[in-house]
Amino acid sequence: MTGGDQTFAPGTVWLVGAGPGDPELLTRKAERLLRRADIVFYDALVGADVLDLIGPEVEFISVGKRSGRHSKDQRTIDALIVEAARAGKRVVRLKGGDPSIFGRANEELEACRSAGIPVSVCPGVTAASAAAADLGLSLTLRGLARRLTFVTAHTSKGAVPDVDWTALADPQATLAVYMGKAAAAHISAGLIEAGLAPDTTVALMENASLPDRRSFVTRLDLLPLAAKSALDDGPAVILIGEALRGAAMMREMPVPAAAHAGE
Ligand code: SAH
């Protein structure tokens, strides 16, 4: 038997991390909870193949949440979860990546707790980890990238993100910027102004872990251009710092002769 709470009683809620999209990156616990749920409320960023794991007898309800598109507001989602649990259902709230990272988990935990509903969290693989894995590199480097910062640069309708760039412009840190595509120009200008070198390596990774992922490696001063031209409209994480230099070097490596075999 594995550790942790293995039960899923009727009238209780689990916030479950769906990971970045590849169903193989779902935890075994998440899969078990999905199979036992009566109802699943899921975000737009949950991978289609993950949703396929949910049995036909399970009710599953999209609660949207893709920036710029229509979605249910947070209070409505909180109310739906509470209502389903009160009706005696086993409720899964399925969220992209890890529920505790830019996932409004706290609102949902508090809504359940203040309604007296037992609620637990099952962690998931976050987008930055999946992106680093896809790039084949480490987010931290001994002695060189000692700090890893998760930051969101979400802006509503082109507004300037409220971010303290001075606190983030550390050449010994790796920055993982979530929801940062629209704010790419602000990120680049803000960090350079705060002292980070314009040629600091940046990697953009869209649809990490999925077959249609795409990545682009560039420099901090060219980030705005890359965010506009190199990505499609999937979710993308922006990784910045010395730790990404390996990704730039890999791109410069000559293609091994074997890769051409059979052409
Ligand atoms: N809780 C999620 C993050 C939610 S915020 C997690 O831990 O990953 C949504 C942002 O996450 C997106 O705007 C994007 O920046 C990032 N993201 C989510 N899935 C992604 C994926 N498959 N590839 C790249 N970035 C992703």
Coordinates of C-alpha atoms and ligand atoms in Angstrom, one line a residue:
M1 CA 0.0 0.0 0.0
T2 CA 1.3 3.5 -0.8
G3 CA 1.3 6.3 1.7
G4 CA -1.2 9.1 2.0
D5 CA -5.0 9.2 2.3
Q6 CA -6.5 6.6 0.0
T7 CA -10.1 7.3 0.7
F8 CA -12.6 9.4 -1.3
A9 CA -15.7 9.7 0.7
P10 CA -19.0 11.0 -0.7
G11 CA -19.5 14.7 0.0
T12 CA -15.8 15.5 -0.1
V13 CA -13.6 17.4 -2.6
W14 CA -10.2 16.8 -4.1
L15 CA -8.3 19.5 -5.9
V16 CA -6.3 17.4 -8.4
G17 CA -3.3 18.4 -10.4
A18 CA -3.7 17.3 -14.0
G19 CA -0.1 18.0 -15.0
P20 CA 0.9 19.8 -18.2
G21 CA -1.1 17.7 -20.6
D22 CA 0.7 14.4 -21.2
P23 CA -1.5 11.8 -19.4
E24 CA 1.6 9.9 -18.4
L25 CA 2.5 12.8 -16.3
L26 CA -0.6 12.4 -14.1
T27 CA 0.2 10.9 -10.7
R28 CA -1.3 7.5 -9.9
K29 CA -3.2 9.2 -7.1
A30 CA -4.8 11.7 -9.6
E31 CA -5.8 8.9 -11.9
R32 CA -7.3 6.9 -9.0
L33 CA -9.3 9.9 -7.8
L34 CA -10.5 10.6 -11.4
R35 CA -11.8 7.1 -11.7
R36 CA -13.6 7.2 -8.3
A37 CA -15.2 10.7 -8.8
D38 CA -18.9 11.2 -9.4
I39 CA -18.3 14.7 -10.9
V40 CA -15.3 16.4 -12.3
F41 CA -15.0 20.2 -12.8
Y42 CA -12.1 20.9 -15.1
D43 CA -10.1 23.8 -16.5
A44 CA -9.6 24.6 -20.2
L45 CA -5.9 23.8 -19.8
V46 CA -6.4 20.2 -18.8
G47 CA -5.2 18.0 -21.6
A48 CA -7.7 16.1 -23.8
D49 CA -6.0 12.8 -23.2
V50 CA -6.3 13.3 -19.5
L51 CA -10.0 13.9 -19.8
D52 CA -10.2 10.6 -21.8
L53 CA -9.3 8.8 -18.6
I54 CA -12.6 9.8 -17.0
G55 CA -15.2 7.1 -17.2
P56 CA -18.4 7.6 -19.2
E57 CA -20.5 7.3 -15.9
V58 CA -18.7 10.4 -14.5
E59 CA -20.3 13.7 -14.9
F60 CA -17.7 16.2 -16.2
I61 CA -18.1 19.9 -16.5
S62 CA -15.9 22.5 -18.1
V63 CA -15.4 25.6 -16.0
G64 CA -13.4 27.4 -18.7
K65 CA -10.6 29.6 -17.4
R66 CA -8.6 30.6 -20.4
S67 CA -7.4 34.2 -20.4
G68 CA -9.4 36.4 -22.7
R69 CA -12.1 33.9 -23.3
H70 CA -15.4 33.5 -21.6
S71 CA -15.3 31.4 -18.5
K72 CA -17.2 31.0 -15.3
D73 CA -16.0 33.4 -12.6
Q74 CA -14.2 32.1 -9.6
R75 CA -17.2 32.5 -7.2
T76 CA -19.4 30.5 -9.5
I77 CA -16.8 27.7 -9.6
D78 CA -16.5 27.8 -5.8
A79 CA -20.3 27.6 -5.5
L80 CA -20.6 24.7 -8.0
I81 CA -18.0 22.7 -6.1
V82 CA -19.6 23.3 -2.7
E83 CA -23.1 22.5 -4.1
A84 CA -22.0 19.2 -5.6
A85 CA -20.3 18.1 -2.4
R86 CA -23.4 19.1 -0.4
A87 CA -25.4 16.8 -2.7
G88 CA -23.2 13.9 -1.5
K89 CA -21.0 13.6 -4.6
R90 CA -17.3 12.7 -4.7
V91 CA -16.0 15.9 -6.3
V92 CA -12.8 16.3 -8.3
R93 CA -11.7 19.8 -9.2
L94 CA -9.2 19.1 -11.9
K95 CA -6.7 21.8 -12.6
G96 CA -3.8 22.2 -15.1
G97 CA -0.3 21.5 -13.8
D98 CA 0.0 21.8 -10.0
P99 CA -3.1 23.2 -8.3
S100 CA -1.1 25.3 -5.9
I101 CA 0.7 27.3 -8.6
F102 CA -1.3 30.1 -10.1
G103 CA -4.4 28.0 -9.9
R104 CA -6.7 29.9 -7.6
A105 CA -6.5 26.8 -5.3
N106 CA -6.8 28.9 -2.2
E107 CA -10.2 30.3 -3.1
E108 CA -11.5 26.8 -3.6
L109 CA -10.0 25.5 -0.4
E110 CA -11.5 28.3 1.6
A111 CA -14.9 28.0 0.0
C112 CA -15.0 24.3 0.9
R113 CA -13.6 24.9 4.4
S114 CA -16.0 27.6 5.2
A115 CA -18.9 25.4 4.0
G116 CA -17.6 22.6 6.3
I117 CA -16.7 20.3 3.4
P118 CA -13.6 18.2 3.7
V119 CA -11.1 19.1 1.0
S120 CA -7.7 17.7 0.0
V121 CA -5.1 18.5 -2.6
C122 CA -3.3 16.1 -5.0
P123 CA -0.2 17.8 -6.5
G124 CA 0.7 17.7 -10.1
V125 CA 3.7 18.4 -12.4
T126 CA 3.9 22.1 -13.1
A127 CA 4.4 23.6 -16.5
A128 CA 8.0 24.8 -15.8
S129 CA 9.1 21.3 -14.8
A130 CA 7.6 19.8 -18.0
A131 CA 9.2 22.5 -20.1
A132 CA 12.6 21.9 -18.6
A133 CA 12.2 18.2 -19.2
D134 CA 11.3 18.8 -22.8
L135 CA 14.3 21.0 -23.2
G136 CA 16.5 18.3 -21.6
L137 CA 17.9 20.6 -18.9
S138 CA 17.9 21.5 -15.3
L139 CA 16.1 24.6 -13.9
T140 CA 18.8 25.0 -11.2
L141 CA 22.6 24.8 -11.7
R142 CA 24.9 24.2 -8.9
G143 CA 26.7 27.5 -8.1
L144 CA 25.2 29.3 -11.1
A145 CA 21.4 29.2 -10.8
R146 CA 20.7 29.0 -7.1
R147 CA 17.3 30.4 -7.1
L148 CA 14.2 29.3 -8.9
T149 CA 11.3 31.8 -9.0
F150 CA 7.8 31.1 -10.3
V151 CA 6.2 34.4 -11.3
T152 CA 3.1 35.3 -13.2
A153 CA 3.0 38.3 -15.5
H154 CA -0.7 38.0 -16.2
T155 CA -2.2 41.2 -17.4
S156 CA -5.8 42.0 -18.2
K157 CA -6.2 43.7 -21.6
G158 CA -2.7 45.0 -22.2
A159 CA -2.2 46.5 -18.7
V160 CA 1.3 46.7 -17.4
P161 CA 1.9 43.8 -15.0
D162 CA 2.4 44.7 -11.4
V163 CA 5.8 43.0 -11.0
D164 CA 8.8 44.1 -9.0
W165 CA 11.5 43.6 -11.7
T166 CA 14.3 44.7 -9.5
A167 CA 13.6 41.8 -7.1
L168 CA 13.7 39.4 -10.1
A169 CA 16.7 40.6 -12.0
D170 CA 19.2 38.2 -10.4
P171 CA 21.8 36.6 -12.8
Q172 CA 22.0 33.7 -10.4
A173 CA 18.3 32.9 -10.6
T174 CA 16.1 31.0 -13.0
L175 CA 12.7 32.7 -13.7
A176 CA 9.7 30.7 -14.8
V177 CA 7.1 33.1 -16.0
Y178 CA 3.6 31.9 -16.3
M179 CA 0.9 33.6 -18.3
G180 CA 3.6 35.9 -19.6
K181 CA 3.1 35.8 -23.4
A182 CA 1.1 39.0 -23.7
A183 CA 3.4 40.7 -21.3
A184 CA 6.7 39.7 -23.1
A185 CA 7.7 43.3 -23.9
H186 CA 7.2 44.4 -20.3
I187 CA 9.1 41.4 -19.0
S188 CA 12.1 42.0 -21.3
A189 CA 12.2 45.8 -20.7
G190 CA 11.6 45.5 -17.0
L191 CA 14.3 43.0 -16.4
I192 CA 16.9 44.7 -18.6
E193 CA 16.1 48.1 -17.0
A194 CA 16.6 46.4 -13.6
G195 CA 20.1 45.2 -14.6
L196 CA 19.8 41.8 -16.2
A197 CA 22.0 41.4 -19.3
P198 CA 20.2 41.8 -22.6
D199 CA 21.8 38.6 -23.9
T200 CA 20.5 36.5 -21.0
T201 CA 19.2 33.2 -22.4
V202 CA 15.4 32.8 -22.7
A203 CA 13.5 29.7 -23.7
L204 CA 9.8 29.8 -24.6
M205 CA 8.0 26.5 -24.4
E206 CA 4.5 26.2 -25.7
N207 CA 2.3 23.1 -25.0
A208 CA 5.0 21.5 -22.9
S209 CA 4.7 17.7 -22.7
L210 CA 2.3 17.5 -25.6
P211 CA 2.9 16.2 -29.2
D212 CA 2.4 19.7 -30.6
R213 CA 4.8 21.5 -28.3
R214 CA 7.1 24.0 -29.7
S215 CA 10.0 25.8 -28.2
F216 CA 12.2 28.7 -29.1
V217 CA 15.4 29.8 -27.6
T218 CA 16.4 33.4 -27.8
R219 CA 17.9 36.4 -25.8
L220 CA 16.1 38.5 -23.3
D221 CA 16.2 41.6 -25.5
L222 CA 14.6 39.6 -28.4
L223 CA 11.9 38.0 -26.2
P224 CA 9.1 40.3 -27.4
L225 CA 9.7 39.5 -31.0
A226 CA 9.9 35.7 -30.3
A227 CA 6.7 35.7 -28.2
K228 CA 4.9 37.3 -31.1
S229 CA 6.3 35.3 -34.0
A230 CA 7.5 31.9 -32.7
L231 CA 4.4 30.8 -30.8
D232 CA 0.9 29.7 -31.6
D233 CA -2.0 30.2 -29.3
G234 CA -1.3 27.4 -26.8
P235 CA -0.2 28.0 -23.2
A236 CA 3.4 28.9 -22.9
V237 CA 5.9 29.3 -20.1
I238 CA 8.9 31.6 -20.4
L239 CA 12.1 30.4 -18.8
I240 CA 14.9 33.0 -18.2
G241 CA 18.4 32.6 -16.9
E242 CA 21.8 31.0 -17.1
A243 CA 20.3 27.6 -16.6
L244 CA 18.7 27.9 -20.1
R245 CA 22.1 28.4 -21.8
G246 CA 22.3 24.7 -22.3
A247 CA 19.2 24.9 -24.5
A248 CA 20.9 27.5 -26.6
M249 CA 24.0 25.4 -26.9
M250 CA 22.1 22.3 -28.0
R251 CA 20.5 24.2 -30.8
E252 CA 24.0 25.2 -32.0
M253 CA 25.2 21.6 -32.0
P254 CA 25.6 20.1 -35.5
V255 CA 23.0 17.5 -36.3
P256 CA 24.5 14.1 -35.9
A257 CA 25.0 12.2 -39.2
A258 CA 22.8 9.4 -38.0
A259 CA 19.8 11.8 -37.9
H260 CA 19.9 12.0 -41.7
A261 CA 20.0 8.2 -42.2
G262 CA 17.3 7.0 -44.5
E263 CA 16.5 10.5 -45.9
Ligands
SAH1 N1 -1.2 25.4 -12.3 C1 -0.6 25.5 -13.6 C2 -0.4 26.9 -14.1 C3 -1.7 27.6 -14.3 S1 -1.5 29.2 -14.9 C4 0.8 24.8 -13.5 O1 1.2 24.4 -12.4 O2 1.4 24.5 -14.6 C5 -1.6 28.9 -16.7 C6 -0.2 29.1 -17.3 O3 0.6 28.0 -17.1 C7 -0.2 29.3 -18.8 O4 -0.5 30.6 -19.2 C8 1.2 28.9 -19.1 O5 2.1 30.0 -18.8 C9 1.4 27.8 -18.2 N2 1.2 26.4 -18.8 C10 0.2 25.6 -18.4 N3 0.3 24.4 -19.1 C11 1.3 24.6 -20.0 C12 2.0 23.8 -20.9 N4 1.5 22.5 -21.2 N5 3.0 24.3 -21.6 C13 3.5 25.5 -21.3 N6 3.0 26.3 -20.4 C14 1.9 25.9 -19.7

